[in-house]
GROMACS .gro file of C-alpha atoms in nm:
model
  458
    1MET     CA    1   0.022   0.004   0.001
    2MET     CA    2   0.132   0.345  -0.112
    3LYS     CA    3   0.239   0.560   0.240
    4PRO     CA    4   0.033   0.892   0.268
    5LEU     CA    5   0.160   1.209   0.171
    6THR     CA    6   0.238   1.326   0.532
    7THR     CA    7   0.444   0.988   0.635
    8LEU     CA    8   0.645   1.056   0.215
    9VAL     CA    9   0.704   1.456   0.323
   10LEU     CA   10   0.812   1.377   0.676
   11SER     CA   11   1.074   1.083   0.508
   12GLY     CA   12   1.150   1.316   0.241
   13LEU     CA   13   1.252   1.612   0.567
   14LEU     CA   14   1.471   1.311   0.719
   15ALA     CA   15   1.651   1.262   0.395
   16ALA     CA   16   1.749   1.643   0.420
   17GLY     CA   17   1.889   1.635   0.741
   18LEU     CA   18   1.630   1.774   0.962
   19THR     CA   19   1.654   1.555   1.196
   20ALA     CA   20   1.925   1.316   1.362
   21PRO     CA   21   1.825   0.924   1.291
   22ALA     CA   22   2.063   0.804   1.000
   23LEU     CA   23   1.872   0.662   0.681
   24ALA     CA   24   1.930   0.321   0.515
   25GLN     CA   25   2.184   0.304   0.199
   26ALA     CA   26   2.053   0.156  -0.093
   27PRO     CA   27   2.285  -0.094  -0.206
   28ALA     CA   28   2.566  -0.026  -0.445
   29LEU     CA   29   2.564  -0.083  -0.781
   30ALA     CA   30   2.893   0.026  -0.830
   31THR     CA   31   3.132   0.290  -0.727
   32PHE     CA   32   3.420   0.517  -0.975
   33PRO     CA   33   3.683   0.749  -0.871
   34VAL     CA   34   3.637   1.146  -0.908
   35GLY     CA   35   3.997   1.260  -0.863
   36SER     CA   36   4.069   1.096  -0.453
   37THR     CA   37   3.676   1.105  -0.414
   38THR     CA   38   3.466   0.730  -0.418
   39VAL     CA   39   3.139   0.819  -0.581
   40THR     CA   40   2.877   0.542  -0.507
   41VAL     CA   41   2.631   0.464  -0.772
   42SER     CA   42   2.272   0.306  -0.620
   43GLU     CA   43   1.907   0.310  -0.763
   44LEU     CA   44   1.631   0.495  -0.632
   45THR     CA   45   1.345   0.431  -0.826
   46PRO     CA   46   1.296   0.140  -1.095
   47GLY     CA   47   0.982   0.091  -1.331
   48LEU     CA   48   1.000   0.397  -1.535
   49ASP     CA   49   0.948   0.534  -1.817
   50VAL     CA   50   1.163   0.815  -2.043
   51VAL     CA   51   1.265   1.022  -1.720
   52TRP     CA   52   1.271   1.368  -1.893
   53GLU     CA   53   1.311   1.606  -1.583
   54LEU     CA   54   1.398   1.595  -1.206
   55ALA     CA   55   1.355   1.854  -1.002
   56TRP     CA   56   1.463   1.932  -0.610
   57GLY     CA   57   1.166   2.053  -0.457
   58PRO     CA   58   1.064   2.303  -0.180
   59ASP     CA   59   0.980   2.010   0.032
   60ASN     CA   60   1.282   1.825   0.024
   61PHE     CA   61   1.109   1.564  -0.255
   62LEU     CA   62   1.230   1.497  -0.645
   63TRP     CA   63   0.990   1.646  -0.845
   64MET     CA   64   1.000   1.410  -1.188
   65THR     CA   65   0.827   1.423  -1.547
   66GLU     CA   66   0.797   1.148  -1.797
   67ARG     CA   67   0.739   1.186  -2.098
   68ARG     CA   68   0.441   0.944  -2.165
   69GLY     CA   69   0.278   1.233  -1.934
   70ARG     CA   70   0.298   1.150  -1.582
   71ILE     CA   71   0.417   1.425  -1.331
   72SER     CA   72   0.509   1.240  -0.997
   73ARG     CA   73   0.701   1.322  -0.647
   74VAL     CA   74   0.927   1.088  -0.590
   75ASN     CA   75   1.066   0.989  -0.204
   76PRO     CA   76   1.460   1.069  -0.207
   77ALA     CA   77   1.471   0.836   0.107
   78THR     CA   78   1.253   0.532   0.010
   79GLY     CA   79   1.187   0.608  -0.405
   80GLN     CA   80   0.843   0.575  -0.366
   81VAL     CA   81   0.643   0.733  -0.645
   82LEU     CA   82   0.343   0.953  -0.551
   83PRO     CA   83   0.178   1.058  -0.884
   84LEU     CA   84   0.014   1.387  -0.947
   85LEU     CA   85  -0.099   1.439  -1.256
   86SER     CA   86  -0.124   1.220  -1.585
   87ILE     CA   87  -0.220   1.503  -1.807
   88PRO     CA   88  -0.458   1.371  -2.089
   89ASP     CA   89  -0.415   1.594  -2.358
   90VAL     CA   90  -0.003   1.514  -2.379
   91SER     CA   91   0.099   1.330  -2.717
   92GLN     CA   92   0.364   1.095  -2.724
   93GLN     CA   93   0.493   1.027  -3.033
   94ALA     CA   94   0.884   0.966  -3.145
   95GLU     CA   95   1.072   1.193  -2.944
   96GLY     CA   96   0.772   1.405  -2.849
   97GLY     CA   97   0.579   1.389  -2.508
   98LEU     CA   98   0.566   1.550  -2.127
   99LEU     CA   99   0.951   1.734  -2.140
  100GLY     CA  100   1.044   2.017  -1.906
  101MET     CA  101   0.918   2.119  -1.560
  102VAL     CA  102   0.997   2.397  -1.329
  103LEU     CA  103   0.885   2.457  -0.984
  104HIS     CA  104   0.813   2.832  -0.882
  105PRO     CA  105   1.105   2.964  -0.719
  106ARG     CA  106   0.840   3.093  -0.411
  107PHE     CA  107   0.656   2.729  -0.449
  108ALA     CA  108   0.536   2.830  -0.059
  109ALA     CA  109   0.356   3.144  -0.146
  110GLN     CA  110   0.254   3.034  -0.494
  111PRO     CA  111   0.234   2.664  -0.567
  112TYR     CA  112   0.264   2.650  -0.957
  113LEU     CA  113   0.448   2.422  -1.169
  114TYR     CA  114   0.481   2.497  -1.538
  115VAL     CA  115   0.613   2.222  -1.804
  116VAL     CA  116   0.609   2.207  -2.171
  117TYR     CA  117   0.444   1.909  -2.382
  118ASN     CA  118   0.346   1.809  -2.707
  119TYR     CA  119  -0.042   1.772  -2.800
  120LEU     CA  120  -0.268   1.771  -3.096
  121ASN     CA  121  -0.413   2.080  -3.239
  122ASN     CA  122  -0.660   2.017  -3.494
  123GLY     CA  123  -0.433   1.723  -3.586
  124GLN     CA  124  -0.125   1.890  -3.562
  125TYR     CA  125   0.177   1.820  -3.432
  126ARG     CA  126   0.232   2.132  -3.137
  127GLU     CA  127   0.388   2.212  -2.848
  128LYS     CA  128   0.296   2.445  -2.507
  129VAL     CA  129   0.393   2.544  -2.180
  130VAL     CA  130   0.094   2.519  -1.938
  131ARG     CA  131   0.084   2.653  -1.572
  132TYR     CA  132  -0.060   2.408  -1.277
  133THR     CA  133  -0.137   2.457  -0.908
  134TYR     CA  134  -0.030   2.214  -0.641
  135ASP     CA  135  -0.283   2.079  -0.378
  136VAL     CA  136  -0.098   1.974  -0.077
  137ALA     CA  137  -0.420   1.906   0.086
  138THR     CA  138  -0.516   1.613  -0.213
  139ASN     CA  139  -0.125   1.546  -0.323
  140THR     CA  140  -0.278   1.704  -0.699
  141LEU     CA  141  -0.215   1.933  -0.967
  142GLY     CA  142  -0.491   2.128  -1.117
  143SER     CA  143  -0.611   2.468  -1.266
  144PRO     CA  144  -0.417   2.423  -1.582
  145LEU     CA  145  -0.329   2.716  -1.759
  146ALA     CA  146  -0.174   2.742  -2.084
  147LEU     CA  147   0.070   3.016  -2.135
  148LEU     CA  148   0.208   2.999  -2.475
  149ALA     CA  149   0.067   2.718  -2.700
  150ASN     CA  150   0.070   2.616  -3.071
  151ILE     CA  151   0.457   2.646  -3.083
  152PRO     CA  152   0.546   2.421  -3.396
  153ALA     CA  153   0.649   2.107  -3.336
  154ASN     CA  154   0.747   1.760  -3.456
  155LEU     CA  155   0.802   1.380  -3.419
  156TYR     CA  156   1.166   1.492  -3.317
  157HIS     CA  157   1.341   1.872  -3.281
  158ASN     CA  158   1.103   1.960  -2.984
  159GLY     CA  159   1.353   2.078  -2.724
  160SER     CA  160   1.255   2.175  -2.459
  161ARG     CA  161   1.362   2.275  -2.094
  162LEU     CA  162   1.242   2.519  -1.851
  163ILE     CA  163   1.404   2.754  -1.610
  164ILE     CA  164   1.292   3.047  -1.408
  165LEU     CA  165   1.526   3.381  -1.404
  166PRO     CA  166   1.579   3.542  -1.060
  167ASP     CA  167   1.356   3.850  -1.272
  168GLU     CA  168   1.091   3.588  -1.236
  169THR     CA  169   1.062   3.552  -1.611
  170LEU     CA  170   1.067   3.225  -1.784
  171LEU     CA  171   1.284   3.092  -2.014
  172MET     CA  172   1.238   2.783  -2.269
  173THR     CA  173   1.385   2.625  -2.552
  174THR     CA  174   1.224   2.502  -2.853
  175GLY     CA  175   1.393   2.282  -3.136
  176ASP     CA  176   1.368   2.336  -3.483
  177ALA     CA  177   1.063   2.109  -3.530
  178ASN     CA  178   1.269   1.928  -3.840
  179VAL     CA  179   1.199   2.268  -4.018
  180SER     CA  180   1.577   2.387  -3.999
  181ALA     CA  181   1.548   2.701  -4.164
  182ASP     CA  182   1.275   2.829  -3.924
  183ALA     CA  183   1.578   2.836  -3.690
  184GLN     CA  184   1.683   3.143  -3.820
  185ASN     CA  185   1.337   3.294  -3.898
  186PRO     CA  186   1.269   3.550  -3.617
  187ALA     CA  187   0.897   3.567  -3.707
  188SER     CA  188   0.850   3.174  -3.603
  189LEU     CA  189   0.904   3.027  -3.235
  190SER     CA  190   1.107   2.732  -3.325
  191GLY     CA  191   1.468   2.676  -3.312
  192LYS     CA  192   1.523   2.913  -3.045
  193SER     CA  193   1.515   3.028  -2.621
  194LEU     CA  194   1.220   3.189  -2.553
  195ARG     CA  195   1.146   3.417  -2.252
  196MET     CA  196   0.774   3.525  -2.125
  197ASN     CA  197   0.664   3.672  -1.800
  198LEU     CA  198   0.519   3.422  -1.538
  199ASP     CA  199   0.145   3.483  -1.672
  200GLY     CA  200   0.220   3.423  -2.020
  201SER     CA  201   0.301   3.757  -2.150
  202ILE     CA  202   0.622   3.918  -2.373
  203PRO     CA  203   0.879   4.119  -2.101
  204VAL     CA  204   0.926   4.451  -2.218
  205ASN     CA  205   1.310   4.444  -2.192
  206ASN     CA  206   1.306   4.131  -2.446
  207PRO     CA  207   1.554   4.148  -2.734
  208THR     CA  208   1.317   4.251  -2.980
  209PRO     CA  209   1.008   4.468  -2.839
  210GLY     CA  210   0.681   4.227  -2.883
  211SER     CA  211   0.861   3.912  -2.945
  212TYR     CA  212   0.903   3.618  -2.715
  213VAL     CA  213   1.315   3.500  -2.878
  214TYR     CA  214   1.563   3.532  -2.655
  215THR     CA  215   1.844   3.376  -2.887
  216LEU     CA  216   1.798   3.223  -3.231
  217GLY     CA  217   1.966   2.968  -3.451
  218HIS     CA  218   1.909   2.658  -3.202
  219ARG     CA  219   1.844   2.284  -3.387
  220ASN     CA  220   1.716   2.086  -3.070
  221PRO     CA  221   1.856   2.209  -2.711
  222GLN     CA  222   1.759   2.028  -2.446
  223GLY     CA  223   1.988   2.153  -2.130
  224LEU     CA  224   1.929   2.458  -1.987
  225VAL     CA  225   2.090   2.568  -1.668
  226GLN     CA  226   2.135   2.926  -1.530
  227LEU     CA  227   2.467   2.991  -1.268
  228PRO     CA  228   2.429   3.194  -0.928
  229SER     CA  229   2.683   3.417  -1.163
  230GLY     CA  230   2.391   3.485  -1.387
  231ARG     CA  231   2.503   3.299  -1.695
  232ILE     CA  232   2.267   3.047  -1.885
  233TYR     CA  233   2.440   2.750  -2.021
  234SER     CA  234   2.204   2.564  -2.298
  235SER     CA  235   2.319   2.179  -2.434
  236GLU     CA  236   2.239   2.099  -2.798
  237HIS     CA  237   2.214   1.838  -3.020
  238GLY     CA  238   2.412   1.842  -3.359
  239THR     CA  239   2.345   1.652  -3.664
  240THR     CA  240   2.624   1.396  -3.736
  241THR     CA  241   2.862   1.627  -3.631
  242ASP     CA  242   2.913   1.934  -3.354
  243ASP     CA  243   2.686   1.836  -3.074
  244GLU     CA  244   2.693   2.178  -2.873
  245VAL     CA  245   2.738   2.373  -2.531
  246ASN     CA  246   2.618   2.693  -2.578
  247LEU     CA  247   2.641   3.026  -2.303
  248LEU     CA  248   2.344   3.204  -2.389
  249GLU     CA  249   2.335   3.589  -2.430
  250PRO     CA  250   2.001   3.764  -2.489
  251GLY     CA  251   1.981   3.869  -2.901
  252ARG     CA  252   2.259   3.642  -3.015
  253ASN     CA  253   2.225   3.431  -3.275
  254TYR     CA  254   2.369   3.094  -3.251
  255GLY     CA  255   2.442   2.961  -3.628
  256TRP     CA  256   2.243   2.643  -3.740
  257PRO     CA  257   2.149   2.590  -3.971
  258ASN     CA  258   2.431   2.756  -4.171
  259VAL     CA  259   2.670   2.712  -3.900
  260GLN     CA  260   2.749   2.360  -3.728
  261GLY     CA  261   2.994   2.390  -3.429
  262MET     CA  262   3.231   2.664  -3.479
  263CYS     CA  263   3.264   2.913  -3.730
  264ASP     CA  264   3.533   2.764  -3.921
  265GLU     CA  265   3.450   2.762  -4.269
  266PRO     CA  266   3.495   3.053  -4.489
  267GLY     CA  267   3.105   3.009  -4.555
  268GLU     CA  268   3.038   3.002  -4.152
  269MET     CA  269   3.250   3.298  -4.094
  270ALA     CA  270   3.078   3.517  -4.315
  271PHE     CA  271   2.789   3.414  -4.174
  272CYS     CA  272   2.915   3.469  -3.774
  273SER     CA  273   3.022   3.787  -3.868
  274ALA     CA  274   2.734   3.921  -4.046
  275ASN     CA  275   2.460   3.775  -3.748
  276ASN     CA  276   2.618   3.792  -3.433
  277VAL     CA  277   2.691   3.476  -3.386
  278ARG     CA  278   2.834   3.313  -3.083
  279GLU     CA  279   2.993   3.046  -3.090
  280PRO     CA  280   2.941   2.744  -2.867
  281LEU     CA  281   3.169   2.720  -2.570
  282THR     CA  282   3.276   2.324  -2.631
  283THR     CA  283   3.142   2.044  -2.957
  284TRP     CA  284   3.129   1.676  -2.973
  285THR     CA  285   3.223   1.502  -3.323
  286PRO     CA  286   3.140   1.248  -3.307
  287THR     CA  287   2.817   1.325  -3.158
  288VAL     CA  288   2.693   1.234  -2.796
  289ALA     CA  289   2.320   1.406  -2.755
  290PRO     CA  290   2.358   1.619  -2.480
  291ALA     CA  291   2.044   1.621  -2.276
  292ALA     CA  292   2.015   1.778  -1.907
  293LEU     CA  293   2.263   2.034  -1.828
  294LYS     CA  294   2.338   2.101  -1.441
  295TYR     CA  295   2.620   2.275  -1.199
  296TYR     CA  296   2.775   2.136  -0.905
  297ASN     CA  297   2.882   2.335  -0.684
  298HIS     CA  298   2.893   2.130  -0.377
  299PRO     CA  299   3.182   2.009  -0.136
  300ALA     CA  300   3.035   1.672  -0.138
  301ILE     CA  301   3.268   1.605  -0.448
  302PRO     CA  302   3.535   1.887  -0.455
  303GLU     CA  303   3.678   1.757  -0.808
  304TRP     CA  304   3.351   1.866  -0.997
  305GLN     CA  305   3.287   2.161  -0.751
  306GLY     CA  306   3.219   2.475  -0.964
  307SER     CA  307   3.200   2.263  -1.323
  308LEU     CA  308   2.900   2.156  -1.555
  309LEU     CA  309   2.697   1.815  -1.536
  310LEU     CA  310   2.588   1.702  -1.872
  311ALA     CA  311   2.388   1.418  -1.885
  312CYS     CA  312   2.426   1.229  -2.238
  313LEU     CA  313   2.166   1.015  -2.449
  314GLY     CA  314   2.463   0.940  -2.697
  315GLY     CA  315   2.754   0.663  -2.520
  316ASN     CA  316   2.539   0.703  -2.211
  317LEU     CA  317   2.792   0.929  -2.041
  318LEU     CA  318   2.761   1.141  -1.782
  319ALA     CA  319   3.043   1.418  -1.888
  320HIS     CA  320   3.214   1.637  -1.603
  321LEU     CA  321   3.327   2.011  -1.807
  322PRO     CA  322   3.477   2.247  -1.529
  323LEU     CA  323   3.459   2.602  -1.605
  324ASN     CA  324   3.711   2.889  -1.573
  325ALA     CA  325   3.666   3.155  -1.317
  326SER     CA  326   3.492   3.409  -1.538
  327GLY     CA  327   3.264   3.079  -1.673
  328ASP     CA  328   3.305   3.157  -2.019
  329ALA     CA  329   3.509   2.915  -2.130
  330ILE     CA  330   3.483   2.456  -2.055
  331THR     CA  331   3.820   2.409  -1.950
  332GLY     CA  332   3.812   2.021  -2.002
  333ARG     CA  333   3.596   1.666  -2.032
  334THR     CA  334   3.566   1.370  -1.808
  335TYR     CA  335   3.352   1.111  -1.840
  336TYR     CA  336   3.151   0.877  -1.617
  337MET     CA  337   2.893   0.569  -1.612
  338ARG     CA  338   2.870   0.418  -1.924
  339THR     CA  339   2.705   0.131  -1.807
  340TYR     CA  340   2.337   0.230  -1.742
  341GLY     CA  341   2.194   0.308  -2.062
  342ARG     CA  342   2.107   0.647  -2.228
  343LEU     CA  343   2.116   0.924  -1.940
  344ARG     CA  344   1.875   1.236  -1.988
  345ALA     CA  345   1.750   1.409  -1.679
  346LEU     CA  346   1.953   1.511  -1.395
  347CYS     CA  347   1.942   1.720  -1.024
  348VAL     CA  348   2.191   1.791  -0.767
  349SER     CA  349   2.025   1.785  -0.422
  350PRO     CA  350   2.118   2.037  -0.123
  351THR     CA  351   2.346   1.753  -0.008
  352GLY     CA  352   2.516   1.718  -0.289
  353LYS     CA  353   2.354   1.394  -0.402
  354VAL     CA  354   2.372   1.370  -0.816
  355TYR     CA  355   2.011   1.225  -0.920
  356ILE     CA  356   1.990   1.080  -1.276
  357GLY     CA  357   1.738   1.022  -1.491
  358THR     CA  358   1.770   0.726  -1.765
  359SER     CA  359   1.585   0.710  -2.082
  360ASN     CA  360   1.604   0.368  -2.210
  361SER     CA  361   1.151   0.281  -2.274
  362ASN     CA  362   0.968   0.144  -2.015
  363THR     CA  363   1.303   0.011  -1.822
  364ASP     CA  364   1.423   0.390  -1.679
  365ARG     CA  365   1.515   0.453  -1.335
  366ILE     CA  366   1.644   0.712  -1.127
  367LEU     CA  367   1.991   0.679  -0.995
  368VAL     CA  368   2.177   0.853  -0.738
  369LEU     CA  369   2.573   0.937  -0.710
  370GLU     CA  370   2.690   1.049  -0.369
  371ASN     CA  371   3.020   1.010  -0.189
  372ARG     CA  372   2.917   0.853   0.143
  373ALA     CA  373   3.209   0.934   0.309
  374PHE     CA  374   3.148   1.295   0.313
  375LEU     CA  375   2.764   1.247   0.429
  376ALA     CA  376   2.852   1.005   0.687
  377SER     CA  377   3.073   1.287   0.832
  378ALA     CA  378   2.864   1.593   0.746
  379ARG     CA  379   2.563   1.408   0.925
  380PRO     CA  380   2.507   1.638   1.244
  381ALA     CA  381   2.521   1.454   1.562
  382SER     CA  382   2.184   1.542   1.768
  383GLY     CA  383   2.089   1.460   2.103
  384LEU     CA  384   1.778   1.656   2.074
  385ASP     CA  385   1.448   1.435   2.115
  386PHE     CA  386   1.070   1.617   2.232
  387LYS     CA  387   0.744   1.408   2.333
  388LEU     CA  388   0.409   1.518   2.187
  389TRP     CA  389   0.041   1.432   2.271
  390PRO     CA  390  -0.220   1.380   2.209
  391ASN     CA  391  -0.164   1.274   1.848
  392PRO     CA  392  -0.408   1.352   1.661
  393ALA     CA  393  -0.475   1.662   1.823
  394GLN     CA  394  -0.765   1.915   1.855
  395GLN     CA  395  -0.770   2.242   2.009
  396GLN     CA  396  -0.415   2.200   2.159
  397ALA     CA  397  -0.123   1.964   2.211
  398THR     CA  398   0.140   1.964   2.505
  399LEU     CA  399   0.540   1.972   2.450
  400GLU     CA  400   0.805   1.800   2.642
  401LEU     CA  401   1.085   1.915   2.605
  402PRO     CA  402   1.490   1.807   2.651
  403ALA     CA  403   1.556   2.173   2.754
  404ALA     CA  404   1.439   2.561   2.841
  405GLY     CA  405   1.473   2.784   2.572
  406LEU     CA  406   1.453   2.563   2.253
  407SER     CA  407   1.282   2.707   1.951
  408VAL     CA  408   0.951   2.533   1.791
  409GLN     CA  409   0.778   2.632   1.507
  410VAL     CA  410   0.493   2.434   1.386
  411ARG     CA  411   0.500   2.424   0.985
  412ASP     CA  412   0.258   2.307   0.708
  413LEU     CA  413   0.367   2.079   0.462
  414LEU     CA  414   0.539   2.317   0.209
  415GLY     CA  415   0.750   2.437   0.513
  416ARG     CA  416   0.572   2.775   0.575
  417GLU     CA  417   0.532   2.875   0.925
  418LEU     CA  418   0.221   2.878   1.110
  419LEU     CA  419   0.312   2.873   1.501
  420ALA     CA  420   0.631   3.002   1.678
  421LEU     CA  421   0.751   3.015   2.035
  422GLN     CA  422   1.023   2.974   2.234
  423PRO     CA  423   0.884   2.810   2.597
  424ALA     CA  424   1.105   2.922   2.901
  425THR     CA  425   1.023   2.579   3.063
  426THR     CA  426   1.092   2.216   2.937
  427THR     CA  427   0.662   2.214   2.916
  428ALA     CA  428   0.442   2.402   2.681
  429THR     CA  429   0.117   2.409   2.529
  430LEU     CA  430   0.068   2.465   2.152
  431ASN     CA  431  -0.281   2.648   2.087
  432LEU     CA  432  -0.385   2.454   1.777
  433SER     CA  433  -0.726   2.656   1.725
  434THR     CA  434  -0.649   2.828   1.448
  435LEU     CA  435  -0.501   2.550   1.215
  436ARG     CA  436  -0.747   2.369   1.024
  437PRO     CA  437  -0.779   2.008   1.050
  438GLY     CA  438  -0.470   1.857   0.841
  439THR     CA  439  -0.109   1.722   0.912
  440TYR     CA  440   0.156   1.959   1.008
  441LEU     CA  441   0.510   1.941   1.117
  442VAL     CA  442   0.650   2.065   1.469
  443GLN     CA  443   0.968   2.166   1.470
  444ALA     CA  444   1.243   2.223   1.791
  445SER     CA  445   1.593   2.333   1.739
  446GLY     CA  446   1.862   2.392   1.987
  447ALA     CA  447   2.238   2.415   2.020
  448ALA     CA  448   2.207   1.987   2.054
  449GLY     CA  449   2.067   2.016   1.688
  450THR     CA  450   1.688   1.981   1.551
  451ALA     CA  451   1.408   1.712   1.572
  452THR     CA  452   1.078   1.715   1.359
  453ARG     CA  453   0.747   1.565   1.473
  454ARG     CA  454   0.470   1.467   1.277
  455LEU     CA  455   0.100   1.660   1.419
  456VAL     CA  456  -0.253   1.610   1.322
  457VAL     CA  457  -0.487   1.815   1.367
  458LYS     CA  458  -0.861   1.679   1.414
   0.00000   0.00000   0.00000
């Protein structure tokens, strides 16, 4: 039987280190060295179908899309999948289906999730961006709002990733929909990166007034990430040559189909000079079919700090791409994995674990990469514990604390603080009269650490 949402959310908080008990580790599938660090590979969740996107949620769960149309939350402690929605009008054909996803950066206040997917519009294959609203009480997504629809699509070359920029505009990538000339057509939404406001309108400061187009000249970009520095990078499929990682700059042209890879042939050089083309940071020939692109900057795997990680469909590779200090050059390439099939989705957790979604159709899974020695040494010991009763409760509950002066908060399952107190003694009463019936998290913090208990209010 599937565990209830409240148990899974609490497990997610445990996995993020909010309480002291250590969690059981999954069996290792393999290990590999990254410099002097040993990285362990384990399986989190099997039985999936083309994992297209993985994102770390504010509830400390993985949020996932599968190309057939399902959106789910995944418990990072147990691997259990909580389905949220199967989008009814997703049309999964060849490379098309449910693709990229991003959560609103202020999810607790605005519980919006944005996805891009392919659908049929009067028999024509198209792509659209849709916003959903998350209901924590029912663990469902609803109230769909199409922000941008009728984007040209094809069975091949649809992109598409989504990120939300610090100014709360949405950036998405689109493929050329197998019509390569449209990548250079500024009136077409194909073969571009597109920037929009979160209500679907066009930002007034876009490179071309009245146009969604942020950059043009792309073939099939399937990776997109912004670094804390503000720099934006994308990964892009070439043809039989010249896969690319690009540094995206507003208004720039990235060459396709007139330029493949660098501006290094006479015709390409002339086109680049005349059309404000930005050369890629690196290219691959033979191709590796680059997919998700993420930034790693956690001390758990120090050799990867300040680097891009790239999931590749071709060669079943995870590529490590270190950046120079200014972020405008890739200074090397190292490859890992190779034995788990096509790799498409990536997510880096706050504890430095890397989650990878495979793309092998019907036999897919989420893999976990971690430095277990770092995680064991970094887990804080905590002598903190407390008692809470009655549970379930109605108007009030009693806390028995190990010391006076601890900080106590009551939060909902999205982490929003609803009550706060700092008892002067070791016993305190929680006034629950302002809380609706449901499940909450009671957290106590002090010098000895932090502990969390689940509380049900009737």
